Amino acid sequence: MKKSYFNWSSGKDSSLALYKVLQEKKYIVEKLITNVNKDYQRVSMHGLHESLLIAQADSIGIPLEKIEFPANVTMDLYNQKMKEKTAELKSLGLVTAIFGDIFLEDLRNYRDTKLQEVGITGVYPLWKNNTKELLREFLSLGFKTITVCVNAKKLGNEFVGRIIDENFINDLPNDVDVCGENGEFHTFCYDGPIFKKPIKFSIGEKVLKSYTLNDDDSDNCHQNKEEETNKNYDTSFWYCDLKLINE
């Protein structure tokens, strides 16, 4: 069994991928690694408060390490910090990095290229699986998840702060992937077979936030293909704030 770390997003795809890895028993998952916005203490992209992230890791029973980034992070800084962290993980004997990615070729190529620089191999348990089948498998296993962020260009605020179930799947527009693999939405997984106990939370307010992303580096893995010709572009997201309920 190879020693590994898991790139934990806090969402459903990470949860299903971790479940599959733990079932297969080919890898020893020694750490969960999550990128966090240190200015707001929230999971990058997802907007989830880190108190819920910590509760997840405690329930899973795998040590969590956070990589902290400023709110306005350039791609150069991101690459630098990630290289430092992955080199550190490799020095601990963690030779495998596990991801929940499904079909974004450019993102996987970016990850694999960066990992190869420090001698780590990427593993993708969900790769090229049908997303609708993956989501139904996720639900059939007893996982529970809620949307915490949706891309306002694709979905309205009625889709954020919503439990994912068959009704959610049926209500999605035809141009939205059911797993949100193109960044249409992000989730928080709060119960399922990888958790010793469910994470309890209350649903807070919904907030619309807009950002101007800068194409500061030709190695920008987050840039949308349709926006490659623009130096700057605006993106808006609906966030739903969740509050951890401490028992």
Short mmCIF file of C-alpha atoms in Angstrom, two decimals:
data_model
loop_
_atom_site.label_atom_id
_atom_site.label_comp_id
_atom_site.label_asym_id
_atom_site.label_seq_id
_atom_site.Cartn_x
_atom_site.Cartn_y
_atom_site.Cartn_z
CA MET A 1 0.00 0.00 0.00
CA LYS A 2 1.49 3.32 -1.10
CA LYS A 3 1.56 6.23 1.33
CA SER A 4 -0.57 9.07 0.01
CA TYR A 5 -2.31 12.32 0.76
CA PHE A 6 -5.79 13.29 -0.36
CA ASN A 7 -6.62 16.67 -1.90
CA TRP A 8 -9.78 17.32 0.11
CA SER A 9 -12.21 19.94 -1.20
CA SER A 10 -14.96 19.29 1.43
CA GLY A 11 -17.44 18.41 -1.31
CA LYS A 12 -19.19 15.40 -2.78
CA ASP A 13 -16.61 14.36 -5.40
CA SER A 14 -13.85 14.32 -2.80
CA SER A 15 -16.07 12.29 -0.50
CA LEU A 16 -16.89 9.65 -3.12
CA ALA A 17 -13.27 9.44 -4.31
CA LEU A 18 -12.03 9.01 -0.73
CA TYR A 19 -14.65 6.33 -0.11
CA LYS A 20 -13.48 4.38 -3.17
CA VAL A 21 -9.81 4.67 -2.16
CA LEU A 22 -10.51 3.47 1.36
CA GLN A 23 -12.52 0.53 -0.01
CA GLU A 24 -9.84 -0.50 -2.52
CA LYS A 25 -7.06 -0.46 0.11
CA LYS A 26 -4.31 0.22 -2.42
CA TYR A 27 -3.24 3.44 -0.72
CA ILE A 28 -2.71 4.55 2.87
CA VAL A 29 -4.25 8.03 3.14
CA GLU A 30 -2.17 9.78 5.81
CA LYS A 31 -3.34 13.36 5.34
CA LEU A 32 -6.20 15.45 4.00
CA ILE A 33 -4.85 18.59 2.30
CA THR A 34 -7.15 21.59 1.75
CA ASN A 35 -6.52 25.08 0.36
CA VAL A 36 -7.92 27.79 2.60
CA ASN A 37 -8.38 31.54 2.20
CA LYS A 38 -6.52 32.75 5.30
CA ASP A 39 -8.11 36.23 5.20
CA TYR A 40 -11.63 34.82 5.60
CA GLN A 41 -10.86 31.38 7.09
CA ARG A 42 -12.81 29.67 4.34
CA VAL A 43 -12.18 26.81 1.93
CA SER A 44 -10.93 28.21 -1.38
CA MET A 45 -13.63 28.40 -4.07
CA HIS A 46 -16.25 26.71 -1.89
CA GLY A 47 -16.55 29.54 0.64
CA LEU A 48 -17.11 27.03 3.46
CA HIS A 49 -16.00 28.18 6.92
CA GLU A 50 -13.00 26.17 8.12
CA SER A 51 -14.82 25.14 11.33
CA LEU A 52 -16.96 22.82 9.17
CA LEU A 53 -13.87 21.57 7.33
CA ILE A 54 -12.22 20.70 10.65
CA ALA A 55 -15.40 18.94 11.80
CA GLN A 56 -15.34 16.83 8.62
CA ALA A 57 -11.74 15.75 9.17
CA ASP A 58 -12.45 14.90 12.81
CA SER A 59 -15.39 12.75 11.77
CA ILE A 60 -13.41 11.03 9.00
CA GLY A 61 -10.48 10.39 11.32
CA ILE A 62 -7.66 11.47 8.96
CA PRO A 63 -5.35 14.37 9.95
CA LEU A 64 -6.08 17.64 8.14
CA GLU A 65 -3.47 20.10 6.90
CA LYS A 66 -4.50 23.49 5.53
CA ILE A 67 -2.51 25.39 2.91
CA GLU A 68 -3.28 29.05 3.52
CA PHE A 69 -3.46 31.59 0.70
CA PRO A 70 -4.30 35.31 0.73
CA ALA A 71 -7.63 36.38 -0.74
CA ASN A 72 -5.91 37.86 -3.80
CA VAL A 73 -3.50 35.13 -4.84
CA THR A 74 -1.58 35.20 -8.11
CA MET A 75 -0.90 32.03 -10.03
CA ASP A 76 2.83 32.46 -9.42
CA LEU A 77 2.31 32.54 -5.66
CA TYR A 78 -0.10 29.59 -5.85
CA ASN A 79 2.43 27.51 -7.78
CA GLN A 80 5.25 28.46 -5.41
CA LYS A 81 3.34 27.52 -2.25
CA MET A 82 2.00 24.30 -3.75
CA LYS A 83 5.47 23.23 -4.86
CA GLU A 84 6.83 23.87 -1.35
CA LYS A 85 4.02 21.86 0.24
CA THR A 86 4.18 18.94 -2.20
CA ALA A 87 7.96 18.75 -1.77
CA GLU A 88 7.43 18.64 1.99
CA LEU A 89 4.84 15.86 1.63
CA LYS A 90 7.19 13.89 -0.65
CA SER A 91 9.93 14.19 1.98
CA LEU A 92 7.56 12.45 4.41
CA GLY A 93 7.25 9.53 2.02
CA LEU A 94 3.85 10.49 0.60
CA VAL A 95 4.44 9.57 -3.05
CA THR A 96 0.83 9.65 -4.25
CA ALA A 97 -1.65 12.54 -4.46
CA ILE A 98 -5.33 11.62 -4.79
CA PHE A 99 -7.94 13.88 -6.42
CA GLY A 100 -11.70 13.84 -7.01
CA ASP A 101 -11.48 15.21 -10.58
CA ILE A 102 -13.70 13.57 -13.18
CA PHE A 103 -13.07 14.80 -16.74
CA LEU A 104 -11.24 18.15 -17.01
CA GLU A 105 -8.19 17.19 -19.07
CA ASP A 106 -6.42 20.56 -18.78
CA LEU A 107 -6.71 20.56 -15.00
CA ARG A 108 -5.41 17.00 -14.69
CA ASN A 109 -2.49 17.79 -17.01
CA TYR A 110 -1.68 20.85 -14.91
CA ARG A 111 -1.79 18.83 -11.68
CA ASP A 112 0.32 15.97 -13.08
CA THR A 113 2.93 18.34 -14.51
CA LYS A 114 3.37 20.11 -11.18
CA LEU A 115 3.45 16.84 -9.22
CA GLN A 116 6.08 15.36 -11.52
CA GLU A 117 8.39 18.24 -10.61
CA VAL A 118 8.66 16.83 -7.06
CA GLY A 119 8.28 13.15 -7.90
CA ILE A 120 4.66 12.56 -6.86
CA THR A 121 2.10 10.57 -8.87
CA GLY A 122 -1.52 11.73 -9.23
CA VAL A 123 -4.38 9.25 -8.74
CA TYR A 124 -7.95 9.96 -9.92
CA PRO A 125 -10.49 7.36 -8.68
CA LEU A 126 -13.46 8.99 -10.47
CA TRP A 127 -11.71 9.72 -13.76
CA LYS A 128 -13.85 9.47 -16.92
CA ASN A 129 -16.85 8.03 -15.09
CA ASN A 130 -20.30 9.20 -16.16
CA THR A 131 -21.18 12.10 -13.84
CA LYS A 132 -24.87 11.26 -13.58
CA GLU A 133 -24.02 7.69 -12.61
CA LEU A 134 -21.44 8.93 -10.09
CA LEU A 135 -23.94 11.23 -8.42
CA ARG A 136 -26.57 8.51 -8.18
CA GLU A 137 -23.95 6.13 -6.74
CA PHE A 138 -23.00 8.83 -4.24
CA LEU A 139 -26.61 9.18 -3.09
CA SER A 140 -27.26 5.43 -3.04
CA LEU A 141 -24.29 4.95 -0.67
CA GLY A 142 -25.98 7.22 1.85
CA PHE A 143 -23.90 10.35 1.33
CA LYS A 144 -25.59 13.68 2.00
CA THR A 145 -24.45 16.99 0.59
CA ILE A 146 -25.59 20.60 0.22
CA THR A 147 -24.60 23.27 -2.31
CA VAL A 148 -22.59 26.12 -0.77
CA CYS A 149 -21.59 28.00 -3.92
CA VAL A 150 -23.06 28.30 -7.42
CA ASN A 151 -21.84 30.15 -10.50
CA ALA A 152 -24.37 32.95 -11.03
CA LYS A 153 -23.86 32.77 -14.80
CA LYS A 154 -25.22 29.23 -14.78
CA LEU A 155 -27.59 28.96 -11.80
CA GLY A 156 -29.85 31.21 -9.75
CA ASN A 157 -29.76 31.69 -5.98
CA GLU A 158 -32.50 29.04 -5.59
CA PHE A 159 -29.81 26.40 -6.25
CA VAL A 160 -27.47 27.45 -3.42
CA GLY A 161 -28.07 26.15 0.09
CA ARG A 162 -29.99 23.23 -1.39
CA ILE A 163 -29.68 19.53 -0.54
CA ILE A 164 -28.70 17.45 -3.58
CA ASP A 165 -31.28 14.79 -4.35
CA GLU A 166 -33.24 13.52 -7.36
CA ASN A 167 -35.29 16.72 -7.46
CA PHE A 168 -32.11 18.78 -7.59
CA ILE A 169 -30.81 16.66 -10.48
CA ASN A 170 -34.07 17.02 -12.39
CA ASP A 171 -34.17 20.80 -11.87
CA LEU A 172 -30.70 21.47 -13.28
CA PRO A 173 -30.57 23.19 -16.69
CA ASN A 174 -29.44 20.97 -19.56
CA ASP A 175 -26.13 22.82 -19.95
CA VAL A 176 -25.09 22.21 -16.31
CA ASP A 177 -23.14 19.06 -15.45
CA VAL A 178 -24.90 17.10 -12.70
CA CYS A 179 -21.67 16.95 -10.67
CA GLY A 180 -20.82 20.60 -11.37
CA GLU A 181 -17.54 19.43 -12.88
CA ASN A 182 -17.23 22.62 -14.95
CA GLY A 183 -17.42 24.76 -11.80
CA GLU A 184 -21.19 25.33 -11.96
CA PHE A 185 -21.58 24.58 -8.23
CA HIS A 186 -19.65 23.42 -5.18
CA THR A 187 -20.86 21.40 -2.21
CA PHE A 188 -20.33 20.51 1.43
CA CYS A 189 -20.66 16.81 2.30
CA TYR A 190 -21.97 16.34 5.83
CA ASP A 191 -22.85 12.65 6.16
CA GLY A 192 -22.08 9.27 4.62
CA PRO A 193 -20.07 6.06 5.00
CA ILE A 194 -16.69 7.81 5.44
CA PHE A 195 -17.94 9.77 8.48
CA LYS A 196 -18.13 8.44 12.03
CA LYS A 197 -20.97 10.89 12.68
CA PRO A 198 -22.79 13.54 10.60
CA ILE A 199 -21.70 17.17 10.79
CA LYS A 200 -24.51 19.29 12.15
CA PHE A 201 -25.01 22.80 10.82
CA SER A 202 -27.54 25.57 10.33
CA ILE A 203 -28.17 27.38 7.05
CA GLY A 204 -27.32 31.07 7.05
CA GLU A 205 -27.73 33.88 4.55
CA LYS A 206 -27.18 33.82 0.80
CA VAL A 207 -24.74 36.36 -0.60
CA LEU A 208 -23.81 37.30 -4.17
CA LYS A 209 -20.11 38.09 -4.64
CA SER A 210 -18.37 39.23 -7.82
CA TYR A 211 -14.68 38.96 -8.64
CA THR A 212 -12.39 40.25 -11.35
CA LEU A 213 -9.88 37.55 -12.24
CA ASN A 214 -6.59 38.60 -13.80
CA ASP A 215 -4.78 36.58 -16.42
CA ASP A 216 -1.50 37.26 -14.64
CA ASP A 217 0.25 34.14 -15.86
CA SER A 218 0.07 32.01 -19.00
CA ASP A 219 0.11 28.98 -16.65
CA ASN A 220 -3.30 29.88 -15.22
CA CYS A 221 -5.12 26.57 -14.76
CA HIS A 222 -8.29 28.28 -13.52
CA GLN A 223 -8.99 30.27 -16.66
CA ASN A 224 -12.00 29.34 -18.78
CA LYS A 225 -11.26 28.50 -22.43
CA GLU A 226 -14.00 30.87 -23.59
CA GLU A 227 -12.27 33.73 -21.76
CA GLU A 228 -8.69 33.13 -22.89
CA THR A 229 -8.69 36.20 -25.13
CA ASN A 230 -9.61 38.54 -22.25
CA LYS A 231 -7.02 39.95 -19.86
CA ASN A 232 -9.66 40.53 -17.17
CA TYR A 233 -13.10 39.05 -16.68
CA ASP A 234 -15.81 39.19 -14.05
CA THR A 235 -17.30 36.18 -12.34
CA SER A 236 -20.17 36.16 -9.85
CA PHE A 237 -21.09 33.46 -7.36
CA TRP A 238 -23.95 32.87 -4.95
CA TYR A 239 -22.71 31.64 -1.57
CA CYS A 240 -24.74 30.15 1.25
CA ASP A 241 -23.15 30.49 4.67
CA LEU A 242 -23.33 27.40 6.86
CA LYS A 243 -22.83 27.58 10.62
CA LEU A 244 -21.39 24.65 12.56
CA ILE A 245 -23.60 23.43 15.42
CA ASN A 246 -21.35 22.36 18.28
CA GLU A 247 -22.70 19.53 20.38
#
